[in-house]
Amino acid sequence: MEIFPLQTGSVKVKKAQKSREKGGMLRVLTSEKWTDWLPIYAWLIKHPEGTFVVDTGETSLTSRSGYFPKWHPYYRYAVKMDVSRDDEIDRQLARYNVDSKDVDKVILTHFHTDHAGGLYHFSNSDILVPKSEYQNAKGTIGKLRGYLPQHWKDWFKPDEIEFKKQNYGPFAESYPVTKDGSIMAVPTPGHTPGHLSVVADTGDKKVFLAGDTSYTEQLLINLQPDGVTPDTKQSLDTQMKILKLAEQGPVIYLPSHDPEASRRLSTNKTLAV
Ligand SMILES: [Zn+2]
């Protein structure tokens, strides 16, 4: 099995989102301190059972007026995107000689725009999403929460992952993505209540495709929740489980917006706990 980074452009958020400050979400909206440009990673896994993609990154359509709802305070005050057409996931996959139409399965960590924005490239693929996250992202309530279901295509009918009561290290539930069990999904709620992560076991290590369980590896080690999580206790519980998994064996921890993630993957730098 081989794993490759797909950088689908960059995003800027508030520092108070990257690392939670007093006031939580309100602080995210009102603060004027921005992060540097952060990468938006998705991941390609070439596996004997097929070609897998974890998250779909962001779309260049975000630069069009009206793509983001102007009435929504988060889009109005708290996020900036830099995504060109060449940054989109189909072009990033082409760099590894993969046509997006040949991807067998796409697994979404969660439905935030910078993870789900490239979904429309995968009309041919099975799309696996966490069941509760999908339910939360749908419809008017989903829009109020900041999801963008209005951009889903008519053909979008994902397979909803229901976790099985089968423990995987410190995680009490899991879901096998491949028949051989070398790619697993585990529930990692916190950043969103339905968030999942994907673990690819290469034999000598586990590559933890973390989504937004933290914005950097250091913030995980510091057990630092982000500023948008609705449940900091849940977020900390998830972070502690990831650290516990890394105590049980070598783990390369790859959050979606960590500028060091791609380098850690290429140099096999494991999480030191
Ligand atoms: Zn997110």
mmCIF file with all atom_site columns, C-alpha atoms in Angstrom, residues 184-260:
data_model
loop_
_atom_site.group_PDB
_atom_site.id
_atom_site.type_symbol
_atom_site.label_atom_id
_atom_site.label_alt_id
_atom_site.label_comp_id
_atom_site.label_asym_id
_atom_site.label_entity_id
_atom_site.label_seq_id
_atom_site.pdbx_PDB_ins_code
_atom_site.Cartn_x
_atom_site.Cartn_y
_atom_site.Cartn_z
_atom_site.occupancy
_atom_site.B_iso_or_equiv
_atom_site.pdbx_formal_charge
_atom_site.auth_seq_id
_atom_site.auth_comp_id
_atom_site.auth_asym_id
_atom_site.auth_atom_id
_atom_site.pdbx_PDB_model_num
ATOM 1  C CA . MET A 1 184 ? -10.050 1.201  8.865  1.00 0.00 ? 184 MET A CA 1
ATOM 2  C CA . ALA A 1 185 ? -12.304 4.121  9.747  1.00 0.00 ? 185 ALA A CA 1
ATOM 3  C CA . VAL A 1 186 ? -12.642 5.089  13.409 1.00 0.00 ? 186 VAL A CA 1
ATOM 4  C CA . PRO A 1 187 ? -15.008 7.621  15.003 1.00 0.00 ? 187 PRO A CA 1
ATOM 5  C CA . THR A 1 188 ? -13.141 10.777 16.064 1.00 0.00 ? 188 THR A CA 1
ATOM 6  C CA . PRO A 1 189 ? -15.905 13.164 17.197 1.00 0.00 ? 189 PRO A CA 1
ATOM 7  C CA . GLY A 1 190 ? -15.106 16.649 18.472 1.00 0.00 ? 190 GLY A CA 1
ATOM 8  C CA . HIS A 1 191 ? -14.375 19.046 15.604 1.00 0.00 ? 191 HIS A CA 1
ATOM 9  C CA . THR A 1 192 ? -17.797 17.895 14.418 1.00 0.00 ? 192 THR A CA 1
ATOM 10 C CA . PRO A 1 193 ? -19.958 15.332 16.259 1.00 0.00 ? 193 PRO A CA 1
ATOM 11 C CA . GLY A 1 194 ? -19.858 12.870 13.336 1.00 0.00 ? 194 GLY A CA 1
ATOM 12 C CA . HIS A 1 195 ? -16.188 13.273 12.389 1.00 0.00 ? 195 HIS A CA 1
ATOM 13 C CA . LEU A 1 196 ? -14.160 10.164 11.496 1.00 0.00 ? 196 LEU A CA 1
ATOM 14 C CA . SER A 1 197 ? -10.512 9.402  10.784 1.00 0.00 ? 197 SER A CA 1
ATOM 15 C CA . VAL A 1 198 ? -8.983  6.803  8.490  1.00 0.00 ? 198 VAL A CA 1
ATOM 16 C CA . VAL A 1 199 ? -6.105  4.579  9.625  1.00 0.00 ? 199 VAL A CA 1
ATOM 17 C CA . ALA A 1 200 ? -3.958  2.840  7.017  1.00 0.00 ? 200 ALA A CA 1
ATOM 18 C CA . ASP A 1 201 ? -1.791  0.083  8.483  1.00 0.00 ? 201 ASP A CA 1
ATOM 19 C CA . THR A 1 202 ? 1.291   -0.414 6.302  1.00 0.00 ? 202 THR A CA 1
ATOM 20 C CA . GLY A 1 203 ? 2.582   -3.296 8.444  1.00 0.00 ? 203 GLY A CA 1
ATOM 21 C CA . ASP A 1 204 ? 5.370   -1.447 10.226 1.00 0.00 ? 204 ASP A CA 1
ATOM 22 C CA . LYS A 1 205 ? 3.332   1.644  11.129 1.00 0.00 ? 205 LYS A CA 1
ATOM 23 C CA . LYS A 1 206 ? -0.122  3.172  11.100 1.00 0.00 ? 206 LYS A CA 1
ATOM 24 C CA . VAL A 1 207 ? -0.775  6.247  8.991  1.00 0.00 ? 207 VAL A CA 1
ATOM 25 C CA . PHE A 1 208 ? -3.507  8.234  10.731 1.00 0.00 ? 208 PHE A CA 1
ATOM 26 C CA . LEU A 1 209 ? -5.422  10.425 8.247  1.00 0.00 ? 209 LEU A CA 1
ATOM 27 C CA . ALA A 1 210 ? -6.884  12.654 10.883 1.00 0.00 ? 210 ALA A CA 1
ATOM 28 C CA . GLY A 1 211 ? -9.097  15.208 9.156  1.00 0.00 ? 211 GLY A CA 1
ATOM 29 C CA . ASP A 1 212 ? -9.514  18.055 11.633 1.00 0.00 ? 212 ASP A CA 1
ATOM 30 C CA . THR A 1 213 ? -8.960  16.280 14.971 1.00 0.00 ? 213 THR A CA 1
ATOM 31 C CA . SER A 1 214 ? -6.393  19.039 15.503 1.00 0.00 ? 214 SER A CA 1
ATOM 32 C CA . TYR A 1 215 ? -4.790  21.568 13.154 1.00 0.00 ? 215 TYR A CA 1
ATOM 33 C CA . THR A 1 216 ? -1.207  20.437 13.853 1.00 0.00 ? 216 THR A CA 1
ATOM 34 C CA . GLU A 1 217 ? 0.597   17.562 15.529 1.00 0.00 ? 217 GLU A CA 1
ATOM 35 C CA . GLN A 1 218 ? 1.806   19.868 18.284 1.00 0.00 ? 218 GLN A CA 1
ATOM 36 C CA . LEU A 1 219 ? -1.762  20.934 19.103 1.00 0.00 ? 219 LEU A CA 1
ATOM 37 C CA . LEU A 1 220 ? -2.643  17.241 19.486 1.00 0.00 ? 220 LEU A CA 1
ATOM 38 C CA . ILE A 1 221 ? 0.292   16.676 21.837 1.00 0.00 ? 221 ILE A CA 1
ATOM 39 C CA . ASN A 1 222 ? -0.795  19.769 23.795 1.00 0.00 ? 222 ASN A CA 1
ATOM 40 C CA . LEU A 1 223 ? -4.396  18.402 23.893 1.00 0.00 ? 223 LEU A CA 1
ATOM 41 C CA . GLN A 1 224 ? -5.622  21.693 22.499 1.00 0.00 ? 224 GLN A CA 1
ATOM 42 C CA . PRO A 1 225 ? -9.148  21.731 21.018 1.00 0.00 ? 225 PRO A CA 1
ATOM 43 C CA . ASP A 1 226 ? -9.914  24.043 18.109 1.00 0.00 ? 226 ASP A CA 1
ATOM 44 C CA . GLY A 1 227 ? -12.167 27.088 18.306 1.00 0.00 ? 227 GLY A CA 1
ATOM 45 C CA . VAL A 1 228 ? -15.125 25.703 16.356 1.00 0.00 ? 228 VAL A CA 1
ATOM 46 C CA . THR A 1 229 ? -15.665 22.377 18.094 1.00 0.00 ? 229 THR A CA 1
ATOM 47 C CA . PRO A 1 230 ? -19.102 22.327 19.726 1.00 0.00 ? 230 PRO A CA 1
ATOM 48 C CA . ASP A 1 231 ? -17.882 19.895 22.413 1.00 0.00 ? 231 ASP A CA 1
ATOM 49 C CA . THR A 1 232 ? -14.368 20.391 23.805 1.00 0.00 ? 232 THR A CA 1
ATOM 50 C CA . LYS A 1 233 ? -14.661 17.392 26.127 1.00 0.00 ? 233 LYS A CA 1
ATOM 51 C CA . GLN A 1 234 ? -15.430 15.114 23.185 1.00 0.00 ? 234 GLN A CA 1
ATOM 52 C CA . SER A 1 235 ? -12.551 16.663 21.259 1.00 0.00 ? 235 SER A CA 1
ATOM 53 C CA . LEU A 1 236 ? -10.093 16.008 24.115 1.00 0.00 ? 236 LEU A CA 1
ATOM 54 C CA . ASP A 1 237 ? -11.349 12.450 24.500 1.00 0.00 ? 237 ASP A CA 1
ATOM 55 C CA . THR A 1 238 ? -10.647 11.828 20.803 1.00 0.00 ? 238 THR A CA 1
ATOM 56 C CA . GLN A 1 239 ? -7.197  13.444 21.025 1.00 0.00 ? 239 GLN A CA 1
ATOM 57 C CA . MET A 1 240 ? -6.305  11.243 24.010 1.00 0.00 ? 240 MET A CA 1
ATOM 58 C CA . LYS A 1 241 ? -7.335  8.134  22.081 1.00 0.00 ? 241 LYS A CA 1
ATOM 59 C CA . ILE A 1 242 ? -5.060  9.091  19.185 1.00 0.00 ? 242 ILE A CA 1
ATOM 60 C CA . LEU A 1 243 ? -2.139  9.604  21.587 1.00 0.00 ? 243 LEU A CA 1
ATOM 61 C CA . LYS A 1 244 ? -2.921  6.228  23.180 1.00 0.00 ? 244 LYS A CA 1
ATOM 62 C CA . LEU A 1 245 ? -2.874  4.548  19.759 1.00 0.00 ? 245 LEU A CA 1
ATOM 63 C CA . ALA A 1 246 ? 0.580   6.076  19.216 1.00 0.00 ? 246 ALA A CA 1
ATOM 64 C CA . GLU A 1 247 ? 1.731   4.613  22.547 1.00 0.00 ? 247 GLU A CA 1
ATOM 65 C CA . GLN A 1 248 ? 0.733   1.155  21.321 1.00 0.00 ? 248 GLN A CA 1
ATOM 66 C CA . GLY A 1 249 ? 2.799   1.348  18.114 1.00 0.00 ? 249 GLY A CA 1
ATOM 67 C CA . PRO A 1 250 ? 4.291   3.770  15.583 1.00 0.00 ? 250 PRO A CA 1
ATOM 68 C CA . VAL A 1 251 ? 1.763   6.254  14.168 1.00 0.00 ? 251 VAL A CA 1
ATOM 69 C CA . ILE A 1 252 ? 2.296   8.951  11.547 1.00 0.00 ? 252 ILE A CA 1
ATOM 70 C CA . TYR A 1 253 ? -0.262  11.634 12.384 1.00 0.00 ? 253 TYR A CA 1
ATOM 71 C CA . LEU A 1 254 ? -1.535  13.586 9.390  1.00 0.00 ? 254 LEU A CA 1
ATOM 72 C CA . PRO A 1 255 ? -4.146  16.305 10.034 1.00 0.00 ? 255 PRO A CA 1
ATOM 73 C CA . SER A 1 256 ? -5.565  18.030 6.957  1.00 0.00 ? 256 SER A CA 1
ATOM 74 C CA . HIS A 1 257 ? -4.123  21.489 7.583  1.00 0.00 ? 257 HIS A CA 1
ATOM 75 C CA . ASP A 1 258 ? -0.723  20.799 9.149  1.00 0.00 ? 258 ASP A CA 1
ATOM 76 C CA . PRO A 1 259 ? 2.051   22.392 7.035  1.00 0.00 ? 259 PRO A CA 1
ATOM 77 C CA . GLU A 1 260 ? 4.395   19.584 8.175  1.00 0.00 ? 260 GLU A CA 1
#
